[in-house]
Tab-separated table of C-alpha atoms in Angstrom:
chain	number	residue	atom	x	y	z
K	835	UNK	CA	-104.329	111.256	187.364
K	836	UNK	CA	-102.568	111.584	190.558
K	837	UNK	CA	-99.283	113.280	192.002
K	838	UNK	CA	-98.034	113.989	194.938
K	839	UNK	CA	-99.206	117.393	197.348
K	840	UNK	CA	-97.502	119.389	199.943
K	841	UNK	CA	-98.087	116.805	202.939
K	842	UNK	CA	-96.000	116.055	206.136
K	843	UNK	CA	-93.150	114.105	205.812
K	844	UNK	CA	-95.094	110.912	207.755
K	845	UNK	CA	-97.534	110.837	205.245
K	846	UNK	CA	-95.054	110.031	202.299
K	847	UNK	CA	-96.625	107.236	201.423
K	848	UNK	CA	-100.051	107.899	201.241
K	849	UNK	CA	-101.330	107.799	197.670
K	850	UNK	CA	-102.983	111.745	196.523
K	851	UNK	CA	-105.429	111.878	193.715
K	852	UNK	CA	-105.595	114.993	191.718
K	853	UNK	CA	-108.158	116.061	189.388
K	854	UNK	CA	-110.594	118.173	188.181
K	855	UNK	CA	-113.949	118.437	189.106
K	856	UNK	CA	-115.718	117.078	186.377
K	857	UNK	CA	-118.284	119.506	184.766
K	858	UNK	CA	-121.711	116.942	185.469
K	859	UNK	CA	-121.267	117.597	188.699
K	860	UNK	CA	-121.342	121.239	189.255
K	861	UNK	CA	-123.731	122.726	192.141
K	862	UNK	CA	-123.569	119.167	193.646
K	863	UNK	CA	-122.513	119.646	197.651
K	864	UNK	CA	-118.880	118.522	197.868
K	865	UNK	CA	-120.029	115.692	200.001
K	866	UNK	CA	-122.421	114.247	197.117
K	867	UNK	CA	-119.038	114.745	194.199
K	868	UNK	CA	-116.897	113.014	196.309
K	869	UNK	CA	-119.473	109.928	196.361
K	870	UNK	CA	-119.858	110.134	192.946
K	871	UNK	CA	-116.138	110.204	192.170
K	872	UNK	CA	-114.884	107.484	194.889
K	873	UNK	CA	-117.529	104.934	194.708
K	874	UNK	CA	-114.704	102.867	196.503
K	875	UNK	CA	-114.528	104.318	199.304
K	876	UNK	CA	-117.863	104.582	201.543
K	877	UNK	CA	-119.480	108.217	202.601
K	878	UNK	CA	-117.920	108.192	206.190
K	879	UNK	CA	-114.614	107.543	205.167
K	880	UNK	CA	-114.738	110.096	203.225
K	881	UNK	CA	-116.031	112.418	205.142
K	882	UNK	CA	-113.514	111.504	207.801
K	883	UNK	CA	-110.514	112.803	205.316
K	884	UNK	CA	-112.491	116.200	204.801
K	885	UNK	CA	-112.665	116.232	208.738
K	886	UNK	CA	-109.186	115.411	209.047
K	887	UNK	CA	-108.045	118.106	206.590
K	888	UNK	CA	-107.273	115.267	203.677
K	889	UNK	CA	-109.126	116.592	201.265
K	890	UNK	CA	-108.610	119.772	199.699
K	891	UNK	CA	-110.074	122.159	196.844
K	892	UNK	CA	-108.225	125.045	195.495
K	893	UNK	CA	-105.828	124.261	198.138
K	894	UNK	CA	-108.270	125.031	201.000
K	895	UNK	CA	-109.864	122.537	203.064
K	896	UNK	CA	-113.796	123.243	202.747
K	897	UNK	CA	-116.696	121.942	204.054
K	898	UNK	CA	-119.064	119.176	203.367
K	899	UNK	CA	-122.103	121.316	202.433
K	900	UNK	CA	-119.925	123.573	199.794
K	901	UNK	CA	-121.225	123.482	196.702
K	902	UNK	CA	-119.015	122.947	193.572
K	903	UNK	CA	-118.955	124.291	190.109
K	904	UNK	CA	-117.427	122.342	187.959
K	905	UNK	CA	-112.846	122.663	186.982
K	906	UNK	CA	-111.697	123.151	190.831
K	907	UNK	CA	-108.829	121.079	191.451
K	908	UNK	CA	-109.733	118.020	194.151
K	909	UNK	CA	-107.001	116.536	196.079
K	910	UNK	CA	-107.848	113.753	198.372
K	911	UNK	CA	-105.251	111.767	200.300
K	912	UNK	CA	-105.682	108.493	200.618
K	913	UNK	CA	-104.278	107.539	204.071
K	914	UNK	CA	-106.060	105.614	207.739
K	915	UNK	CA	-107.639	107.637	210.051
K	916	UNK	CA	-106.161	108.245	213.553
K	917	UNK	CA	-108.231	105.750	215.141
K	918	UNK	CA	-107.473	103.239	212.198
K	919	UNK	CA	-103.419	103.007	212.789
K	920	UNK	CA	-101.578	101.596	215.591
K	921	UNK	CA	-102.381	98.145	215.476
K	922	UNK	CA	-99.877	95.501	215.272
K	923	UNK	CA	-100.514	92.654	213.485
K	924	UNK	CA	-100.289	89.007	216.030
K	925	UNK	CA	-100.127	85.302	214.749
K	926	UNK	CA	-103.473	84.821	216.524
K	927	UNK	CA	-105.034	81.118	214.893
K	928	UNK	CA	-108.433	82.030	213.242
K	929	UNK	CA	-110.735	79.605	211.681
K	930	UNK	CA	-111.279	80.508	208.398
K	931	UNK	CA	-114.208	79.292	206.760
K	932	UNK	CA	-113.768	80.872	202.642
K	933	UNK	CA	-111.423	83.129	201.456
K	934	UNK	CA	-110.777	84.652	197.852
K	935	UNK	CA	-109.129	88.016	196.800
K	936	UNK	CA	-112.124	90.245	198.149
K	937	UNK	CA	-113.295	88.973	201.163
K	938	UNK	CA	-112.782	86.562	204.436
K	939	UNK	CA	-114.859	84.926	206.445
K	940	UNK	CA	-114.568	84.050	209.978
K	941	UNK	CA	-116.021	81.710	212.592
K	942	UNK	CA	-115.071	83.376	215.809
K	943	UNK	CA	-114.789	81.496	219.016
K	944	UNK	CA	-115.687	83.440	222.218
K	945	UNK	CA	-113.697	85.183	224.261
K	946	UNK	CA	-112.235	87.266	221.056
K	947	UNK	CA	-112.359	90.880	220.810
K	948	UNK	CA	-112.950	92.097	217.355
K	949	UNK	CA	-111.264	95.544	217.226
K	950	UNK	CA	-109.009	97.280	219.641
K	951	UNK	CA	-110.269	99.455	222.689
K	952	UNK	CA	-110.295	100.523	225.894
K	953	UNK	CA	-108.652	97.555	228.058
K	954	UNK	CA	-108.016	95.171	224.896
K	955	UNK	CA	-105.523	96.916	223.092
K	956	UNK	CA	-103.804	93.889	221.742
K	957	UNK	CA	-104.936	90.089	221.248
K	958	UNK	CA	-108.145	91.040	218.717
K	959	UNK	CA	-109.157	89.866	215.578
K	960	UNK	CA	-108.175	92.559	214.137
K	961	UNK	CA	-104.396	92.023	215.616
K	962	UNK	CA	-104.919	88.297	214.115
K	963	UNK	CA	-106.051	89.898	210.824
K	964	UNK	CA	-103.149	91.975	210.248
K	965	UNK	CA	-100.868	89.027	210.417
K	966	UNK	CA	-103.164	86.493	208.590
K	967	UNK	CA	-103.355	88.889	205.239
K	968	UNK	CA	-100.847	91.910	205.688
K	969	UNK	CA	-102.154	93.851	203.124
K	970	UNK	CA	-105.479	94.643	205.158
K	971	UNK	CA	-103.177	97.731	207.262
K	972	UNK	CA	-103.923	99.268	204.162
K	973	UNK	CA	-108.090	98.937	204.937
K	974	UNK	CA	-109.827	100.852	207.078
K	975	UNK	CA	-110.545	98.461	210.366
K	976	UNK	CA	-108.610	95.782	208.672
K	977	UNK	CA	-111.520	94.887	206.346
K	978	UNK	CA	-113.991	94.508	209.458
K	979	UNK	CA	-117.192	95.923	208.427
K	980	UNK	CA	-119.533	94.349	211.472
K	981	UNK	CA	-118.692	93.054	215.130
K	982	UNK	CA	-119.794	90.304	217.425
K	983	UNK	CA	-119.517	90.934	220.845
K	984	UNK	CA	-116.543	89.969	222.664
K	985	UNK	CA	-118.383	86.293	223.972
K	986	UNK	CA	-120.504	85.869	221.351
K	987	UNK	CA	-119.644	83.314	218.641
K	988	UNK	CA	-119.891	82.631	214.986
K	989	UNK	CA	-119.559	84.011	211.713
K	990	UNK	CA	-118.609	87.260	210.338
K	991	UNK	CA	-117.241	88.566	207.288
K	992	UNK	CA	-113.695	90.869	206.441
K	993	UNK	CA	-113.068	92.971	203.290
K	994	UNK	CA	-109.999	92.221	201.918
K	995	UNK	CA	-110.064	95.980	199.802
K	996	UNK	CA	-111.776	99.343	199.965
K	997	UNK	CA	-114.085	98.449	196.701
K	998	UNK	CA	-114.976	95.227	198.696
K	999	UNK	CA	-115.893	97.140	202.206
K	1000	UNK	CA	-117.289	99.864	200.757
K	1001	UNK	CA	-119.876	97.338	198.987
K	1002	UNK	CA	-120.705	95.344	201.966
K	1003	UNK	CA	-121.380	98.078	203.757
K	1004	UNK	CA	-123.595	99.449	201.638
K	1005	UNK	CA	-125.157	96.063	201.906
K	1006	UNK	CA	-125.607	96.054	205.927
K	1007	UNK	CA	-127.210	99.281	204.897
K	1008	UNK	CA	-129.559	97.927	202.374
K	1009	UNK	CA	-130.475	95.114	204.595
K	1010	UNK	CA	-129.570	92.693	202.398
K	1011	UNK	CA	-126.824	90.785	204.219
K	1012	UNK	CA	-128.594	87.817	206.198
K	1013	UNK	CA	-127.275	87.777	209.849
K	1014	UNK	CA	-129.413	84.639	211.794
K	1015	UNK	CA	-127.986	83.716	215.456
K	1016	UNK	CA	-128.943	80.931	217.461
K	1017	UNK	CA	-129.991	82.387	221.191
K	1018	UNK	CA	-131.279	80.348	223.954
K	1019	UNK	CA	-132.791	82.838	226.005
K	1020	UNK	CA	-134.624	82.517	229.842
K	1021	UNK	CA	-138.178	81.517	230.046
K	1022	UNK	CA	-140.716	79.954	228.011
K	1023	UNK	CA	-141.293	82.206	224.451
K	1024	UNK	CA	-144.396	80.925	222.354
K	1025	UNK	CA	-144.263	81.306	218.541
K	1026	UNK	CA	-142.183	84.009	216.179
K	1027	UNK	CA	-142.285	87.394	216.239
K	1028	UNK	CA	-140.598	90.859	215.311
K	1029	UNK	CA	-139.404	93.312	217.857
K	1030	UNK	CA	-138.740	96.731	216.069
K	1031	UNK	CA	-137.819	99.111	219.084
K	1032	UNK	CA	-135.343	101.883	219.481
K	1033	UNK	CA	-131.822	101.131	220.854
K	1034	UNK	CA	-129.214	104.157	221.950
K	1035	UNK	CA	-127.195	103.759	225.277
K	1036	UNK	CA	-128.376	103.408	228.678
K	1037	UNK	CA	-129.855	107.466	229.990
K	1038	UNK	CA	-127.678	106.014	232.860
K	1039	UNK	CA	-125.495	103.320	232.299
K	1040	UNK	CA	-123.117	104.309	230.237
K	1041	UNK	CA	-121.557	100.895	229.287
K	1042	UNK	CA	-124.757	99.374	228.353
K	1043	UNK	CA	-127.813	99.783	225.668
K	1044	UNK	CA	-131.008	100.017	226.125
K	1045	UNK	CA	-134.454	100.366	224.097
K	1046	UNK	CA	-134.985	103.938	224.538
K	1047	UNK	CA	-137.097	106.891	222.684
K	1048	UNK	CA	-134.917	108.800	220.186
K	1049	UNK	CA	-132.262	105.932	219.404
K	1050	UNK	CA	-131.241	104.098	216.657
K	1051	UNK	CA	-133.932	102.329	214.307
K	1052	UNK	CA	-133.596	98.227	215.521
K	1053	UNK	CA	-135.611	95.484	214.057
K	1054	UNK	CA	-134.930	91.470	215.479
K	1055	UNK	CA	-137.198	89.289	214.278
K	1056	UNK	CA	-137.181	85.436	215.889
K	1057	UNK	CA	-138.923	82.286	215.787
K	1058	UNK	CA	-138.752	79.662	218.805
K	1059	UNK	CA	-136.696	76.512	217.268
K	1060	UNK	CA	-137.106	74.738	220.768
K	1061	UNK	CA	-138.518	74.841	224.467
K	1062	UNK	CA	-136.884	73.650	227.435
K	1063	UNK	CA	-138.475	74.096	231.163
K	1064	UNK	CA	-137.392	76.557	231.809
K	1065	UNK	CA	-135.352	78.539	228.404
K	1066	UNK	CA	-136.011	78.832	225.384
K	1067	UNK	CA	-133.804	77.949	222.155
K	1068	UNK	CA	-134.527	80.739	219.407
K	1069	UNK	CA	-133.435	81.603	216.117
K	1070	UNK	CA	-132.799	85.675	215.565
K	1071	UNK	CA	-132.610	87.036	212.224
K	1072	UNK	CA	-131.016	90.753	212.369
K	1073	UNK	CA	-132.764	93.464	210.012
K	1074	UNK	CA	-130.160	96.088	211.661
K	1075	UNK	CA	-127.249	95.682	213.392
K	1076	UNK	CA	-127.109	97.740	216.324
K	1077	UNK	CA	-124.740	96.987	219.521
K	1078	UNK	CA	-126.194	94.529	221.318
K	1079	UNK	CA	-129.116	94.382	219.712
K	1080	UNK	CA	-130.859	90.555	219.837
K	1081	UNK	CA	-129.423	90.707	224.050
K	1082	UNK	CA	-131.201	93.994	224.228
K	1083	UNK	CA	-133.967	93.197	222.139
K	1084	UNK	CA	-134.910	89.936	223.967
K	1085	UNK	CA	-134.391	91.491	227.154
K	1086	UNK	CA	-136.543	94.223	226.431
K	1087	UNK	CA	-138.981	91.753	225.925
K	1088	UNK	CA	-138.578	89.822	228.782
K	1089	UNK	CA	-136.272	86.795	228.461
K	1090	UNK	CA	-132.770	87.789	228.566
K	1091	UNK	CA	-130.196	85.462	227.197
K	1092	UNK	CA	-128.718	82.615	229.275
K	1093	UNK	CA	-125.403	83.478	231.013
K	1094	UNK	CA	-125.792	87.761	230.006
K	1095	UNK	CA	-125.043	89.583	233.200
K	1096	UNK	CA	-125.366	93.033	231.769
K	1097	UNK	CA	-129.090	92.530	230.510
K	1098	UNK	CA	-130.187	89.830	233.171
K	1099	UNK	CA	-129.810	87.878	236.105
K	1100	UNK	CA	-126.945	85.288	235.908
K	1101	UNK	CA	-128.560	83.349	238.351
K	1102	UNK	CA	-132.048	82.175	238.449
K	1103	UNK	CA	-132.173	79.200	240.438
K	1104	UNK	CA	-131.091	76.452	237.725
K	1105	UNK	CA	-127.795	75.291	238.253
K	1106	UNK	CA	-126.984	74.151	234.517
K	1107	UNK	CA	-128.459	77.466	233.162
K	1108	UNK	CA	-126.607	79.371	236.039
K	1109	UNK	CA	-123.010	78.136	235.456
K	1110	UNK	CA	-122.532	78.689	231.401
K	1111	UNK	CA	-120.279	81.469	231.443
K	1112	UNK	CA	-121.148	83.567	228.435
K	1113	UNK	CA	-123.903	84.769	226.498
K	1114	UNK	CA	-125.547	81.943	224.752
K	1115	UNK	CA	-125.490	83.313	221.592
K	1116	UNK	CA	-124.352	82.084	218.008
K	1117	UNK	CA	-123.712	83.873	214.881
K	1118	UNK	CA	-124.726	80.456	212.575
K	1119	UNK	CA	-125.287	81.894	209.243
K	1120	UNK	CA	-124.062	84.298	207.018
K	1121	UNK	CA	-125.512	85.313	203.713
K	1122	UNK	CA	-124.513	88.033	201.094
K	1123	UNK	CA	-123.540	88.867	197.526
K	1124	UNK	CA	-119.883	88.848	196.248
K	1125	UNK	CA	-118.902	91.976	196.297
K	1126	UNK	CA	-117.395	91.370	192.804
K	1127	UNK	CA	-118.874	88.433	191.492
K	1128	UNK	CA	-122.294	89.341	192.630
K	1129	UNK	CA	-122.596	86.038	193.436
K	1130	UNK	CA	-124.937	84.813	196.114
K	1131	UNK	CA	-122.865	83.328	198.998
K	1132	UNK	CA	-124.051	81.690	202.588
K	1133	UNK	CA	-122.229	79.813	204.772
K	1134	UNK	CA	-123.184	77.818	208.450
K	1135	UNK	CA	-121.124	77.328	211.416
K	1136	UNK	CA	-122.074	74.743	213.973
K	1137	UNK	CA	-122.241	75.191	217.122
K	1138	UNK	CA	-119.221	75.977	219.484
K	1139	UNK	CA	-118.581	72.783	221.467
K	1140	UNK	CA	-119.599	74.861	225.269
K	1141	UNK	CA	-122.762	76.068	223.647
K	1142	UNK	CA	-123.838	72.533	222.329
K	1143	UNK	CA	-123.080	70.712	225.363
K	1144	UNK	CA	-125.555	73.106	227.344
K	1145	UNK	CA	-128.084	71.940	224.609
K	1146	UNK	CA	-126.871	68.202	224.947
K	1147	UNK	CA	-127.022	68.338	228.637
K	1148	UNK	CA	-130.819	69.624	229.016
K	1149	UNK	CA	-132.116	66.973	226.814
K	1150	UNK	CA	-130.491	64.652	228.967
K	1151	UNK	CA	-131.700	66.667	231.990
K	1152	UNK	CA	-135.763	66.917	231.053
K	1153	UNK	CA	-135.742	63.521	229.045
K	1154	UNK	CA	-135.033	62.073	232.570
C-alpha cells in the first residue's frame, strides 16, 4: 500500500510507503523492522531517511533504538539523500565490459574519478553513469557500491536498482565478492602472505591513511607473480575494502607501490621506475553472484596499455 504524505512541494515525486507495522515484529527496535520490511534497501540508507526526517511513525519522526509494538502506521519516503543529488549526468565514453538489467560492469582507465568531491565536481564516473543508463539518478551513488582510486585502473561493478545494490553490498560485507589487483610494488618481496592490520586516517595527515590502532578491520593478502631488480610484480586479493588499502597495506610493510607519492618515494634512483606517473596498480578481476540470478559471474581486464609497457620495458631492460 502506499499514498502520498504531507511533504514539501520539491519532494512531489518521491514515492511514500504506508503501512502498518506488522504484528511479528513488535518489540523489534525500529531500526531492525525497517530491515525486515525493506530488504531492498540496505541498513544505512535507511537509516539515513530516519536521520533526515523521512521516515515517520504516528506522524513523529523517532529514533533508531525505539522499540515498536505492532499496528503503528510507518511512512517512509523514498527519495536521495542530500549528498546523493546534484549530479549531472555527462556523455563521458566508458568501457563496458557486461551489462544486463541489474548490474554494470566497468573497466576504468586512470585518471577517472569515481564519485563527485571536493575539487572534481564534474567529469566522474558517476557523471558518465548518469548519462550511460538515466535511470540510475534514481539509485543511491548511481549504482556505485565500491571505488578505485582516482589513478588506479580496472574493474568495478554498478547496480543498476536498489534490490541489486543493496545485495552487493551485503556481499562486500560478507566477503564474498573477489577483488584481485595486479601491483608492482618497490623492492624485492619473497613468497605470499596476508597482512591483516588496522587502517583509519593519518593521526596527522589528514588526506592520507595509515595502519593505525583503533581503525578499521583490513585484511590484503598477496602472492609475488614476478621479481624484477629492483620491484616486485604482485597479485593482491582484497578481504576488505578499505581506502587505500593494498597502497597502505604494502607500504606498511615496506614496499610501497611504484609511482605512489602519498605512501612512498617517487624517486628512488631508477629512471624507468621513477618516471611512470601513477600508482601501478590494476583492478584485473572481478568475481560475484548475480544479484538476481545468483549466478556465479567473473570477469578479467588486461592490462592498461601504460602499465604493460612498464612490464614490457623491464624485461627488455634486465634480459639485456
Amino acid at each position: 500500500m502506499s499514498e502520498r504524505g504531507d511533504y514539501s512541494p520539491e519532494d512531489e515525486d518521491a514515492p511514500c510507503h504506508v503501512l502498518a507495522i506488522p504484528a511479528d515484529c513488535a518489540g523489534m527496535r525500529l531500526d531492525q523492522a525497517l530491515a525486515a520490511l525493506f530488504p531492498e534497501h540496505s541498513r544505512s540508507r535507511l537509516q539515513g531517511w530516519l536521520k533526515a526526517g523521512r521516515i515517520r511513525l504516528d506522524g513523529s519522526v523517532p529514533e533508531a533504538k525505539h522499540r515498536v509494538a505492532g499496528g503503528e502506521r510507518l511512512e517512509v519516503e523514498e527519495i536521495p539523500l542530500p549528498e546523493e543529488q546534484g549530479a549531472a549526468a555527462e556523455d563521458i565514453p566508458l568501457a563496458v565490459v557486461y551489462e544486463d538489467a541489474d548490474i554494470l560492469v566497468i573497466d576504468k582507465p586512470a585518471g577517472l574519478v569515481v564519485h563527485p568531491g571536493s575539487g572534481n565536481w564534474s567529469g566522474t564516473l558517476l557523471n558518465a553513469l548518469l548519462h550511460h543508463a538515466p535511470q540510475l539518478a534514481g539509485v543511491p551513488r548511481a549504482g556505485i557500491v565500491h571505488r578505485l582510486d582516482k589513478e588506479t585502473s580496472g574493474l568495478l561493478v554498478v547496480a543498476k536498482t536498489l534490490a541489486a545494490q543493496t545485495d552487493l553490498i551485503r556481499q562486500l560485507q560478507a566477503r564474498t565478492v573477489s577483488r584481485r589487483y595486479l601491483a608492482l610494488v618497490r623492492g624485492q618481496l619473497n613468497g605470499s602472505g596476508r597482512i591483516d592490520a588496522p587502517i583509519g586516517r593519518h593521526p596527522t595527515q589528514r588526506t592520507r591513511m595509515a595502519v593505525v590502532d583503533g581503525g578499521r578491520d583490513a585484511a590484503t593478502q598477496y602472492m609475488v607473480r614476478e621479481r624484477f631488480a629492483d620491484c616486485t610484480l604482485v597479485e593482491c586479493r582484497l578481504e576488505t575494502g578499505r581506502t587505500h588499502q593494498i597502497r597502505v597495506h604494502m607500504a606498511h610493510r615496506g614496499f610501497p607501490l611504484v609511482g605512489d607519492a602519498t605512501y612512498g618515494a617517487r624517486r628512488r634512483g631508477n629512471p624507468l621506475l621513477d618516471a611512470f606517473p601513477r600508482q601501478a596498480l590494476h583492478a584485473w578481476r572481478l568475481g560475484l553472484l548475480h544479484p538476481v540470478s545468483r549466478e556465479a559471474l567473473e570477469w578479467e581486464s588486461p592490462l592498461p596499455e601504460d602499465f604493460a609497457r612498464l612490464l614490457a620495458d623491464l624485461h627488455r631492460t634486465e634480459g639485456a
